[in-house]
PDB file of C-alpha atoms in Angstrom:
ATOM      1  CA  UNK Y 106     134.505  31.880 -21.522  1.00  0.00           C
ATOM      2  CA  UNK Y 107     137.445  33.780 -22.947  1.00  0.00           C
ATOM      3  CA  UNK Y 108     139.660  36.141 -20.943  1.00  0.00           C
ATOM      4  CA  UNK Y 109     137.653  39.240 -21.818  1.00  0.00           C
ATOM      5  CA  UNK Y 110     134.382  37.596 -20.784  1.00  0.00           C
ATOM      6  CA  UNK Y 111     135.934  36.461 -17.491  1.00  0.00           C
ATOM      7  CA  UNK Y 112     137.104  40.038 -16.900  1.00  0.00           C
ATOM      8  CA  UNK Y 113     133.561  41.319 -17.518  1.00  0.00           C
ATOM      9  CA  UNK Y 114     132.183  38.721 -15.123  1.00  0.00           C
ATOM     10  CA  UNK Y 115     134.615  39.762 -12.389  1.00  0.00           C
ATOM     11  CA  UNK Y 116     133.623  43.389 -12.910  1.00  0.00           C
ATOM     12  CA  UNK Y 117     129.939  42.450 -12.578  1.00  0.00           C
ATOM     13  CA  UNK Y 118     130.654  40.597  -9.329  1.00  0.00           C
ATOM     14  CA  UNK Y 119     132.358  43.708  -8.003  1.00  0.00           C
ATOM     15  CA  UNK Y 120     129.367  45.871  -8.953  1.00  0.00           C
ATOM     16  CA  UNK Y 121     127.034  43.497  -7.115  1.00  0.00           C
ATOM     17  CA  UNK Y 122     129.241  43.587  -4.004  1.00  0.00           C
ATOM     18  CA  UNK Y 123     128.919  47.378  -4.159  1.00  0.00           C
ATOM     19  CA  UNK Y 124     125.103  47.101  -4.494  1.00  0.00           C
ATOM     20  CA  UNK Y 125     125.285  48.680  -7.955  1.00  0.00           C
ATOM     21  CA  UNK Y 126     122.691  46.308  -9.324  1.00  0.00           C
ATOM     22  CA  UNK Y 127     121.482  48.354 -12.285  1.00  0.00           C
ATOM     23  CA  UNK Y 128     125.019  48.718 -13.573  1.00  0.00           C
ATOM     24  CA  UNK Y 129     125.582  44.995 -13.005  1.00  0.00           C
ATOM     25  CA  UNK Y 130     122.492  44.220 -15.094  1.00  0.00           C
ATOM     26  CA  UNK Y 131     123.890  46.315 -17.952  1.00  0.00           C
ATOM     27  CA  UNK Y 132     127.202  44.486 -17.653  1.00  0.00           C
ATOM     28  CA  UNK Y 133     125.751  40.985 -17.408  1.00  0.00           C
ATOM     29  CA  UNK Y 134     122.904  41.096 -19.946  1.00  0.00           C
ATOM     30  CA  UNK Y 135     125.080  40.941 -23.093  1.00  0.00           C
ATOM     31  CA  UNK Y 136     127.464  38.519 -21.369  1.00  0.00           C
ATOM     32  CA  UNK Y 137     124.573  36.181 -20.595  1.00  0.00           C
ATOM     33  CA  UNK Y 138     123.426  36.316 -24.219  1.00  0.00           C
ATOM     34  CA  UNK Y 139     126.944  35.677 -25.518  1.00  0.00           C
ATOM     35  CA  UNK Y 140     127.905  32.793 -23.235  1.00  0.00           C
ATOM     36  CA  UNK Y 141     124.697  31.093 -22.089  1.00  0.00           C
ATOM     37  CA  UNK Y 142     126.697  30.320 -18.943  1.00  0.00           C
ATOM     38  CA  UNK Y 143     124.779  29.242 -15.843  1.00  0.00           C
ATOM     39  CA  UNK Y 144     126.915  31.212 -13.375  1.00  0.00           C
ATOM     40  CA  UNK Y 145     126.492  34.335 -15.485  1.00  0.00           C
ATOM     41  CA  UNK Y 146     122.762  33.673 -15.528  1.00  0.00           C
ATOM     42  CA  UNK Y 147     122.644  33.345 -11.730  1.00  0.00           C
ATOM     43  CA  UNK Y 148     124.435  36.641 -11.252  1.00  0.00           C
ATOM     44  CA  UNK Y 149     122.188  38.387 -13.777  1.00  0.00           C
ATOM     45  CA  UNK Y 150     119.083  37.000 -12.103  1.00  0.00           C
ATOM     46  CA  UNK Y 151     120.342  38.187  -8.710  1.00  0.00           C
ATOM     47  CA  UNK Y 152     121.099  41.639 -10.084  1.00  0.00           C
ATOM     48  CA  UNK Y 153     117.722  41.916 -11.812  1.00  0.00           C
ATOM     49  CA  UNK Y 154     115.861  40.893  -8.671  1.00  0.00           C
ATOM     50  CA  UNK Y 155     117.699  43.423  -6.507  1.00  0.00           C
ATOM     51  CA  UNK Y 156     117.124  46.046  -9.218  1.00  0.00           C
ATOM     52  CA  UNK Y 157     113.360  45.513  -8.872  1.00  0.00           C
ATOM     53  CA  UNK Y 158     112.962  43.657 -12.175  1.00  0.00           C
ATOM     54  CA  UNK Y 159     111.563  40.459 -10.668  1.00  0.00           C
ATOM     55  CA  UNK Y 160     109.422  39.309 -13.589  1.00  0.00           C
ATOM     56  CA  UNK Y 161     112.314  39.764 -16.019  1.00  0.00           C
ATOM     57  CA  UNK Y 162     114.562  37.873 -13.612  1.00  0.00           C
ATOM     58  CA  UNK Y 163     112.109  34.958 -13.635  1.00  0.00           C
ATOM     59  CA  UNK Y 164     112.084  34.957 -17.434  1.00  0.00           C
ATOM     60  CA  UNK Y 165     115.896  34.989 -17.611  1.00  0.00           C
ATOM     61  CA  UNK Y 166     116.154  32.137 -15.090  1.00  0.00           C
ATOM     62  CA  UNK Y 167     113.874  29.956 -17.233  1.00  0.00           C
ATOM     63  CA  UNK Y 168     116.821  29.263 -19.555  1.00  0.00           C
ATOM     64  CA  UNK Y 169     118.575  27.278 -16.815  1.00  0.00           C
ATOM     65  CA  UNK Y 170     115.822  25.745 -14.674  1.00  0.00           C
ATOM     66  CA  UNK Y 171     117.471  22.317 -14.598  1.00  0.00           C
ATOM     67  CA  UNK Y 172     120.770  23.870 -13.529  1.00  0.00           C
ATOM     68  CA  UNK Y 173     119.098  25.811 -10.730  1.00  0.00           C
ATOM     69  CA  UNK Y 174     117.313  22.730  -9.444  1.00  0.00           C
ATOM     70  CA  UNK Y 175     120.542  20.739  -9.521  1.00  0.00           C
ATOM     71  CA  UNK Y 176     121.881  22.298  -6.327  1.00  0.00           C
ATOM     72  CA  UNK Y 177     120.330  23.380  -3.037  1.00  0.00           C
ATOM     73  CA  UNK Y 178     121.562  26.966  -3.362  1.00  0.00           C
ATOM     74  CA  UNK Y 179     120.391  27.229  -6.954  1.00  0.00           C
ATOM     75  CA  UNK Y 180     116.987  25.706  -6.192  1.00  0.00           C
ATOM     76  CA  UNK Y 181     116.467  28.056  -3.267  1.00  0.00           C
ATOM     77  CA  UNK Y 182     117.468  31.078  -5.362  1.00  0.00           C
ATOM     78  CA  UNK Y 183     114.932  30.086  -8.031  1.00  0.00           C
ATOM     79  CA  UNK Y 184     112.119  29.363  -5.569  1.00  0.00           C
ATOM     80  CA  UNK Y 185     112.670  32.586  -3.601  1.00  0.00           C
ATOM     81  CA  UNK Y 186     112.691  34.500  -6.878  1.00  0.00           C
ATOM     82  CA  UNK Y 187     109.352  32.998  -7.888  1.00  0.00           C
ATOM     83  CA  UNK Y 188     107.953  33.730  -4.433  1.00  0.00           C
ATOM     84  CA  UNK Y 189     109.063  37.342  -4.852  1.00  0.00           C
ATOM     85  CA  UNK Y 190     107.115  37.427  -8.108  1.00  0.00           C
ATOM     86  CA  UNK Y 191     104.128  35.777  -6.383  1.00  0.00           C
ATOM     87  CA  UNK Y 192     104.396  32.817  -8.742  1.00  0.00           C
ATOM     88  CA  UNK Y 193     103.325  30.395  -6.027  1.00  0.00           C
ATOM     89  CA  UNK Y 194     102.118  27.540  -8.227  1.00  0.00           C
ATOM     90  CA  UNK Y 195     105.174  27.765 -10.463  1.00  0.00           C
ATOM     91  CA  UNK Y 196     107.365  27.680  -7.358  1.00  0.00           C
ATOM     92  CA  UNK Y 197     105.582  24.587  -6.056  1.00  0.00           C
ATOM     93  CA  UNK Y 198     106.071  22.821  -9.386  1.00  0.00           C
ATOM     94  CA  UNK Y 199     109.771  23.608  -9.366  1.00  0.00           C
ATOM     95  CA  UNK Y 200     110.114  22.426  -5.766  1.00  0.00           C
ATOM     96  CA  UNK Y 201     108.486  19.143  -6.776  1.00  0.00           C
ATOM     97  CA  UNK Y 202     111.312  18.594  -9.276  1.00  0.00           C
ATOM     98  CA  UNK Y 203     113.929  18.990  -6.531  1.00  0.00           C
ATOM     99  CA  UNK Y 204     112.755  16.291  -4.106  1.00  0.00           C
ATOM    100  CA  UNK Y 205     115.956  16.268  -2.073  1.00  0.00           C
ATOM    101  CA  UNK Y 206     115.204  19.857  -0.967  1.00  0.00           C
ATOM    102  CA  UNK Y 207     111.511  19.951  -1.820  1.00  0.00           C
ATOM    103  CA  UNK Y 208     110.145  19.714   1.720  1.00  0.00           C
ATOM    104  CA  UNK Y 209     112.137  22.702   2.969  1.00  0.00           C
ATOM    105  CA  UNK Y 210     111.378  24.734  -0.155  1.00  0.00           C
ATOM    106  CA  UNK Y 211     107.663  23.907   0.004  1.00  0.00           C
ATOM    107  CA  UNK Y 212     107.566  25.062   3.633  1.00  0.00           C
ATOM    108  CA  UNK Y 213     108.964  28.428   2.537  1.00  0.00           C
ATOM    109  CA  UNK Y 214     106.362  28.675  -0.230  1.00  0.00           C
ATOM    110  CA  UNK Y 215     103.560  27.870   2.220  1.00  0.00           C
ATOM    111  CA  UNK Y 216     104.752  30.593   4.577  1.00  0.00           C
ATOM    112  CA  UNK Y 217     104.883  33.111   1.723  1.00  0.00           C
ATOM    113  CA  UNK Y 218     101.365  32.136   0.653  1.00  0.00           C
ATOM    114  CA  UNK Y 219     100.049  32.795   4.175  1.00  0.00           C
ATOM    115  CA  UNK Y 220     101.683  36.205   4.178  1.00  0.00           C
ATOM    116  CA  UNK Y 221     100.156  37.016   0.787  1.00  0.00           C
ATOM    117  CA  UNK Y 222      96.712  35.877   1.924  1.00  0.00           C
ATOM    118  CA  UNK Y 223      96.959  38.337   4.790  1.00  0.00           C
ATOM    119  CA  UNK Y 224      98.588  41.253   2.968  1.00  0.00           C
ATOM    120  CA  UNK Y 225      96.816  41.092  -0.412  1.00  0.00           C
ATOM    121  CA  UNK Y 226      93.535  39.353   0.392  1.00  0.00           C
ATOM    122  CA  UNK Y 227      91.375  41.565  -1.845  1.00  0.00           C
ATOM    123  CA  UNK Y 228      93.703  41.163  -4.829  1.00  0.00           C
ATOM    124  CA  UNK Y 229      93.810  37.396  -4.436  1.00  0.00           C
ATOM    125  CA  UNK Y 230      90.012  37.200  -4.193  1.00  0.00           C
ATOM    126  CA  UNK Y 231      89.756  39.145  -7.454  1.00  0.00           C
ATOM    127  CA  UNK Y 232      92.267  36.820  -9.119  1.00  0.00           C
ATOM    128  CA  UNK Y 233      90.345  33.769  -7.909  1.00  0.00           C
ATOM    129  CA  UNK Y 234      87.097  35.227  -9.253  1.00  0.00           C
ATOM    130  CA  UNK Y 235      88.756  35.749 -12.632  1.00  0.00           C
ATOM    131  CA  UNK Y 236      90.025  32.154 -12.519  1.00  0.00           C
ATOM    132  CA  UNK Y 237      86.535  30.872 -11.651  1.00  0.00           C
ATOM    133  CA  UNK Y 238      85.069  32.662 -14.663  1.00  0.00           C
ATOM    134  CA  UNK Y 239      87.784  31.488 -17.026  1.00  0.00           C
ATOM    135  CA  UNK Y 240      85.177  29.693 -19.169  1.00  0.00           C
ATOM    136  CA  UNK Y 241      83.622  33.022 -20.182  1.00  0.00           C
ATOM    137  CA  UNK Y 242      86.472  33.842 -22.544  1.00  0.00           C
ATOM    138  CA  UNK Y 243      88.014  32.668 -25.798  1.00  0.00           C
ATOM    139  CA  UNK Y 244      90.751  30.049 -25.775  1.00  0.00           C
ATOM    140  CA  UNK Y 245      93.462  32.720 -25.666  1.00  0.00           C
ATOM    141  CA  UNK Y 246      91.689  34.538 -22.843  1.00  0.00           C
ATOM    142  CA  UNK Y 247      91.322  31.267 -20.938  1.00  0.00           C
ATOM    143  CA  UNK Y 248      95.000  30.505 -21.442  1.00  0.00           C
ATOM    144  CA  UNK Y 249      95.994  33.924 -20.074  1.00  0.00           C
ATOM    145  CA  UNK Y 250      93.742  33.581 -17.030  1.00  0.00           C
ATOM    146  CA  UNK Y 251      95.281  30.187 -16.357  1.00  0.00           C
ATOM    147  CA  UNK Y 252      98.746  31.752 -16.470  1.00  0.00           C
ATOM    148  CA  UNK Y 253      97.583  34.532 -14.127  1.00  0.00           C
ATOM    149  CA  UNK Y 254      96.228  31.914 -11.704  1.00  0.00           C
ATOM    150  CA  UNK Y 255      99.818  30.793 -11.030  1.00  0.00           C
ATOM    151  CA  UNK Y 256      99.906  33.754  -8.638  1.00  0.00           C
ATOM    152  CA  UNK Y 257      97.281  32.185  -6.383  1.00  0.00           C
ATOM    153  CA  UNK Y 258      98.194  30.289  -3.220  1.00  0.00           C
ATOM    154  CA  UNK Y 259      97.700  26.551  -3.609  1.00  0.00           C
ATOM    155  CA  UNK Y 260      94.475  26.377  -1.583  1.00  0.00           C
ATOM    156  CA  UNK Y 261      92.822  29.041  -3.740  1.00  0.00           C
ATOM    157  CA  UNK Y 262      94.215  27.598  -6.972  1.00  0.00           C
ATOM    158  CA  UNK Y 263      92.876  24.165  -6.078  1.00  0.00           C
ATOM    159  CA  UNK Y 264      89.430  25.598  -5.301  1.00  0.00           C
ATOM    160  CA  UNK Y 265      89.268  27.219  -8.724  1.00  0.00           C
ATOM    161  CA  UNK Y 266      90.778  24.222 -10.510  1.00  0.00           C
ATOM    162  CA  UNK Y 267      88.265  21.737  -9.103  1.00  0.00           C
ATOM    163  CA  UNK Y 268      85.433  23.995 -10.230  1.00  0.00           C
ATOM    164  CA  UNK Y 269      86.857  24.411 -13.734  1.00  0.00           C
ATOM    165  CA  UNK Y 270      87.310  20.674 -14.280  1.00  0.00           C
ATOM    166  CA  UNK Y 271      83.508  20.432 -14.250  1.00  0.00           C
ATOM    167  CA  UNK Y 272      82.899  23.633 -16.221  1.00  0.00           C
ATOM    168  CA  UNK Y 273      81.459  22.807 -19.686  1.00  0.00           C
ATOM    169  CA  UNK Y 274      82.851  26.088 -21.048  1.00  0.00           C
ATOM    170  CA  UNK Y 275      86.472  25.523 -20.000  1.00  0.00           C
ATOM    171  CA  UNK Y 276      88.381  24.285 -23.057  1.00  0.00           C
ATOM    172  CA  UNK Y 277      89.735  20.717 -22.956  1.00  0.00           C
ATOM    173  CA  UNK Y 278      93.322  21.921 -23.353  1.00  0.00           C
ATOM    174  CA  UNK Y 279      92.854  24.228 -20.370  1.00  0.00           C
ATOM    175  CA  UNK Y 280      91.554  21.356 -18.246  1.00  0.00           C
ATOM    176  CA  UNK Y 281      94.472  19.228 -19.362  1.00  0.00           C
ATOM    177  CA  UNK Y 282      96.920  21.985 -18.392  1.00  0.00           C
ATOM    178  CA  UNK Y 283      95.315  22.256 -14.962  1.00  0.00           C
ATOM    179  CA  UNK Y 284      95.639  18.501 -14.494  1.00  0.00           C
ATOM    180  CA  UNK Y 285      99.275  18.568 -15.611  1.00  0.00           C
ATOM    181  CA  UNK Y 286     100.003  21.118 -12.886  1.00  0.00           C
ATOM    182  CA  UNK Y 287      98.073  19.218 -10.220  1.00  0.00           C
ATOM    183  CA  UNK Y 288      99.740  15.942 -11.205  1.00  0.00           C
ATOM    184  CA  UNK Y 289     103.132  17.462 -10.514  1.00  0.00           C
ATOM    185  CA  UNK Y 290     102.039  18.592  -7.051  1.00  0.00           C
ATOM    186  CA  UNK Y 291     100.853  15.085  -6.037  1.00  0.00           C
ATOM    187  CA  UNK Y 292      97.814  16.217  -4.043  1.00  0.00           C
ATOM    188  CA  UNK Y 293      95.613  13.697  -2.226  1.00  0.00           C
ATOM    189  CA  UNK Y 294      92.284  15.150  -3.340  1.00  0.00           C
ATOM    190  CA  UNK Y 295      89.178  13.723  -4.975  1.00  0.00           C
ATOM    191  CA  UNK Y 296      88.156  15.485  -8.177  1.00  0.00           C
ATOM    192  CA  UNK Y 297      85.421  15.210 -10.774  1.00  0.00           C
ATOM    193  CA  UNK Y 298      85.954  16.114 -14.413  1.00  0.00           C
ATOM    194  CA  UNK Y 299      83.536  16.733 -17.267  1.00  0.00           C
ATOM    195  CA  UNK Y 300      85.410  14.966 -20.062  1.00  0.00           C
ATOM    196  CA  UNK Y 301      85.156  15.419 -23.826  1.00  0.00           C
ATOM    197  CA  UNK Y 302      82.441  12.747 -24.057  1.00  0.00           C
ATOM    198  CA  UNK Y 303      80.258  15.072 -21.935  1.00  0.00           C
ATOM    199  CA  UNK Y 304      80.269  12.637 -19.024  1.00  0.00           C
ATOM    200  CA  UNK Y 305      81.638  13.222 -15.551  1.00  0.00           C
ATOM    201  CA  UNK Y 306      84.305  10.961 -14.051  1.00  0.00           C
ATOM    202  CA  UNK Y 307      85.718  10.995 -10.523  1.00  0.00           C
ATOM    203  CA  UNK Y 308      89.322  10.263  -9.580  1.00  0.00           C
ATOM    204  CA  UNK Y 309      91.997  11.145  -7.044  1.00  0.00           C
ATOM    205  CA  UNK Y 310      94.565  13.719  -8.153  1.00  0.00           C
ATOM    206  CA  UNK Y 311      97.410  11.733  -6.577  1.00  0.00           C
ATOM    207  CA  UNK Y 312      96.710   8.890  -9.042  1.00  0.00           C
ATOM    208  CA  UNK Y 313      97.456  11.051 -12.076  1.00  0.00           C
ATOM    209  CA  UNK Y 314     100.489  10.055 -14.160  1.00  0.00           C
ATOM    210  CA  UNK Y 315     102.628  12.301 -16.339  1.00  0.00           C
ATOM    211  CA  UNK Y 316     101.367  12.068 -19.902  1.00  0.00           C
ATOM    212  CA  UNK Y 317     104.650  10.553 -21.086  1.00  0.00           C
ATOM    213  CA  UNK Y 318     104.361   7.763 -18.502  1.00  0.00           C
ATOM    214  CA  UNK Y 319     100.892   6.619 -19.605  1.00  0.00           C
ATOM    215  CA  UNK Y 320     101.337   3.098 -20.992  1.00  0.00           C
ATOM    216  CA  UNK Y 321      99.236   3.629 -24.115  1.00  0.00           C
ATOM    217  CA  UNK Y 322     101.127   6.795 -25.013  1.00  0.00           C
ATOM    218  CA  UNK Y 323     104.531   5.134 -24.664  1.00  0.00           C
ATOM    219  CA  UNK Y 324     103.374   2.154 -26.731  1.00  0.00           C
ATOM    220  CA  UNK Y 325     102.009   4.303 -29.555  1.00  0.00           C
ATOM    221  CA  UNK Y 326     105.093   6.486 -29.645  1.00  0.00           C
ATOM    222  CA  UNK Y 327     107.255   3.387 -30.009  1.00  0.00           C
ATOM    223  CA  UNK Y 328     105.062   2.224 -32.896  1.00  0.00           C
ATOM    224  CA  UNK Y 329     105.528   5.552 -34.646  1.00  0.00           C
ATOM    225  CA  UNK Y 330     109.281   5.421 -34.045  1.00  0.00           C
ATOM    226  CA  UNK Y 331     109.430   1.899 -35.499  1.00  0.00           C
ATOM    227  CA  UNK Y 332     107.334   2.885 -38.502  1.00  0.00           C
ATOM    228  CA  UNK Y 333     108.997   6.162 -39.483  1.00  0.00           C
ATOM    229  CA  UNK Y 334     112.150   6.565 -37.401  1.00  0.00           C
ATOM    230  CA  UNK Y 335     114.656   5.354 -39.972  1.00  0.00           C
ATOM    231  CA  UNK Y 336     112.846   6.074 -43.231  1.00  0.00           C
ATOM    232  CA  UNK Y 337     110.857   9.292 -42.786  1.00  0.00           C
ATOM    233  CA  UNK Y 338     111.878  11.552 -39.876  1.00  0.00           C
ATOM    234  CA  UNK Y 339     109.713  14.466 -41.052  1.00  0.00           C
ATOM    235  CA  UNK Y 340     106.576  12.313 -41.002  1.00  0.00           C
ATOM    236  CA  UNK Y 341     107.635  10.942 -37.618  1.00  0.00           C
ATOM    237  CA  UNK Y 342     107.845  14.489 -36.243  1.00  0.00           C
ATOM    238  CA  UNK Y 343     104.438  15.393 -37.665  1.00  0.00           C
ATOM    239  CA  UNK Y 344     102.780  12.217 -36.392  1.00  0.00           C
ATOM    240  CA  UNK Y 345     104.393  12.600 -32.972  1.00  0.00           C
ATOM    241  CA  UNK Y 346     103.038  16.140 -32.668  1.00  0.00           C
ATOM    242  CA  UNK Y 347      99.579  14.986 -33.745  1.00  0.00           C
ATOM    243  CA  UNK Y 348      99.597  12.069 -31.319  1.00  0.00           C
ATOM    244  CA  UNK Y 349     100.691  14.280 -28.435  1.00  0.00           C
ATOM    245  CA  UNK Y 350      97.910  16.754 -29.178  1.00  0.00           C
ATOM    246  CA  UNK Y 351      95.338  13.961 -29.277  1.00  0.00           C
ATOM    247  CA  UNK Y 352      96.559  12.563 -25.971  1.00  0.00           C
ATOM    248  CA  UNK Y 353      96.399  15.979 -24.320  1.00  0.00           C
ATOM    249  CA  UNK Y 354      92.733  16.180 -25.292  1.00  0.00           C
ATOM    250  CA  UNK Y 355      92.089  12.687 -23.903  1.00  0.00           C
ATOM    251  CA  UNK Y 356      94.073  13.102 -20.673  1.00  0.00           C
ATOM    252  CA  UNK Y 357      93.635  11.703 -18.064  1.00  0.00           C
ATOM    253  CA  UNK Y 358      91.166   9.123 -19.395  1.00  0.00           C
ATOM    254  CA  UNK Y 359      93.191   8.017 -22.404  1.00  0.00           C
ATOM    255  CA  UNK Y 360      92.308   4.335 -22.010  1.00  0.00           C
ATOM    256  CA  UNK Y 361      88.603   5.108 -22.441  1.00  0.00           C
ATOM    257  CA  UNK Y 362      89.322   6.099 -26.050  1.00  0.00           C
ATOM    258  CA  UNK Y 363      92.514   4.176 -26.862  1.00  0.00           C
ATOM    259  CA  UNK Y 364      91.371   0.600 -26.392  1.00  0.00           C
ATOM    260  CA  UNK Y 365      93.932  -0.646 -28.924  1.00  0.00           C
ATOM    261  CA  UNK Y 366      97.143   1.381 -29.353  1.00  0.00           C
ATOM    262  CA  UNK Y 367      97.877  -0.419 -32.618  1.00  0.00           C
ATOM    263  CA  UNK Y 368      94.481   0.444 -34.107  1.00  0.00           C
ATOM    264  CA  UNK Y 369      94.801   4.038 -32.936  1.00  0.00           C
ATOM    265  CA  UNK Y 370      98.134   4.353 -34.734  1.00  0.00           C
ATOM    266  CA  UNK Y 371      96.628   2.687 -37.817  1.00  0.00           C
ATOM    267  CA  UNK Y 372      93.859   5.283 -37.867  1.00  0.00           C
ATOM    268  CA  UNK Y 373      96.329   8.103 -37.237  1.00  0.00           C
ATOM    269  CA  UNK Y 374      98.695   7.106 -40.039  1.00  0.00           C
ATOM    270  CA  UNK Y 375      96.121   6.066 -42.639  1.00  0.00           C
ATOM    271  CA  UNK Y 376      95.634   9.662 -43.831  1.00  0.00           C
ATOM    272  CA  UNK Y 377      91.999   8.871 -44.641  1.00  0.00           C
ATOM    273  CA  UNK Y 378      92.811   6.088 -47.107  1.00  0.00           C
ATOM    274  CA  UNK Y 379      91.147   3.184 -45.251  1.00  0.00           C
ATOM    275  CA  UNK Y 380      88.057   2.099 -47.201  1.00  0.00           C
ATOM    276  CA  UNK Y 381      86.780  -0.630 -44.892  1.00  0.00           C
ATOM    277  CA  UNK Y 382      88.481  -0.236 -41.501  1.00  0.00           C
ATOM    278  CA  UNK Y 383      87.933  -2.778 -38.764  1.00  0.00           C
ATOM    279  CA  UNK Y 384      85.454  -1.932 -36.023  1.00  0.00           C
ATOM    280  CA  UNK Y 385      88.262  -1.019 -33.622  1.00  0.00           C
ATOM    281  CA  UNK Y 386      90.054   1.186 -36.169  1.00  0.00           C
ATOM    282  CA  UNK Y 387      86.733   2.776 -37.039  1.00  0.00           C
ATOM    283  CA  UNK Y 388      86.165   3.718 -33.387  1.00  0.00           C
ATOM    284  CA  UNK Y 389      89.642   5.206 -33.239  1.00  0.00           C
ATOM    285  CA  UNK Y 390      88.889   7.253 -36.352  1.00  0.00           C
ATOM    286  CA  UNK Y 391      85.698   8.608 -34.766  1.00  0.00           C
ATOM    287  CA  UNK Y 392      87.597   9.658 -31.648  1.00  0.00           C
ATOM    288  CA  UNK Y 393      90.272  11.332 -33.751  1.00  0.00           C
ATOM    289  CA  UNK Y 394      87.639  13.147 -35.799  1.00  0.00           C
ATOM    290  CA  UNK Y 395      86.009  14.344 -32.576  1.00  0.00           C
ATOM    291  CA  UNK Y 396      89.329  15.663 -31.334  1.00  0.00           C
ATOM    292  CA  UNK Y 397      89.904  17.441 -34.648  1.00  0.00           C
ATOM    293  CA  UNK Y 398      86.527  19.173 -34.326  1.00  0.00           C
ATOM    294  CA  UNK Y 399      87.497  20.363 -30.861  1.00  0.00           C
ATOM    295  CA  UNK Y 400      90.783  21.683 -32.267  1.00  0.00           C
ATOM    296  CA  UNK Y 401      88.900  23.513 -35.023  1.00  0.00           C
ATOM    297  CA  UNK Y 402      86.607  25.111 -32.432  1.00  0.00           C
ATOM    298  CA  UNK Y 403      89.593  26.787 -30.797  1.00  0.00           C
ATOM    299  CA  UNK Y 404      90.505  28.685 -33.932  1.00  0.00           C
TER     300      UNK Y 404
END
């Protein structure tokens, strides 16, 4: 920061010490936009929270999540902010990414959840009911209800999530998003999921891997990098996006569809030009066509 920006920052600190939070917000907002500085961001977030603008504070903090989680004080500020906004599931995810302080932070989240269950029981029951009936809506409506469900305590969220994994009307991308959240939380809980082949499969949530750590996904991404990385970066970007979308639809049972990573990539990159594909490539094409139909149904 230059001298003028440092002067503005010092003035904002003084305003905060004087509990003039609204004035501090006005001082810090343009400074945060100009500098992108983490310390400026922390002060702005603090001022916004004390000024009663909790949801905006959460949004502003999102620009520096990794920085917040890099120190105990920063992690606690972020988690307490999300608790204040009743973003319990978001807070638990963030705590999971700060394992050195995660146990203490999770204990604070659990305590806040208990207080919410007592103080806002009727509201939480209504939110859970909305979450349960997520499958009644369009994809966009389902996505919004899933976002709203982040305000539920973990026990209630898990109850709704386990139900939705078996709901034939919950969109595959919604189920995948639920699983991504539950994977982060590392919960020892049996679950059953109605997958895109219309069959149910049981598994333990603690056995879920991040999508990027699934062996087949890593192998196929390397194949795409080797094929297009040096010669055609635009095609590499397009194929990477397509592969990631396909894997999200298949998660967490990717190996049931991707029996040969090489043949899957062959089908993906053939652009419909294969006249007589092998049996394995043909199966991959059928899976990819099925996924494309599911994508089309969301539009």
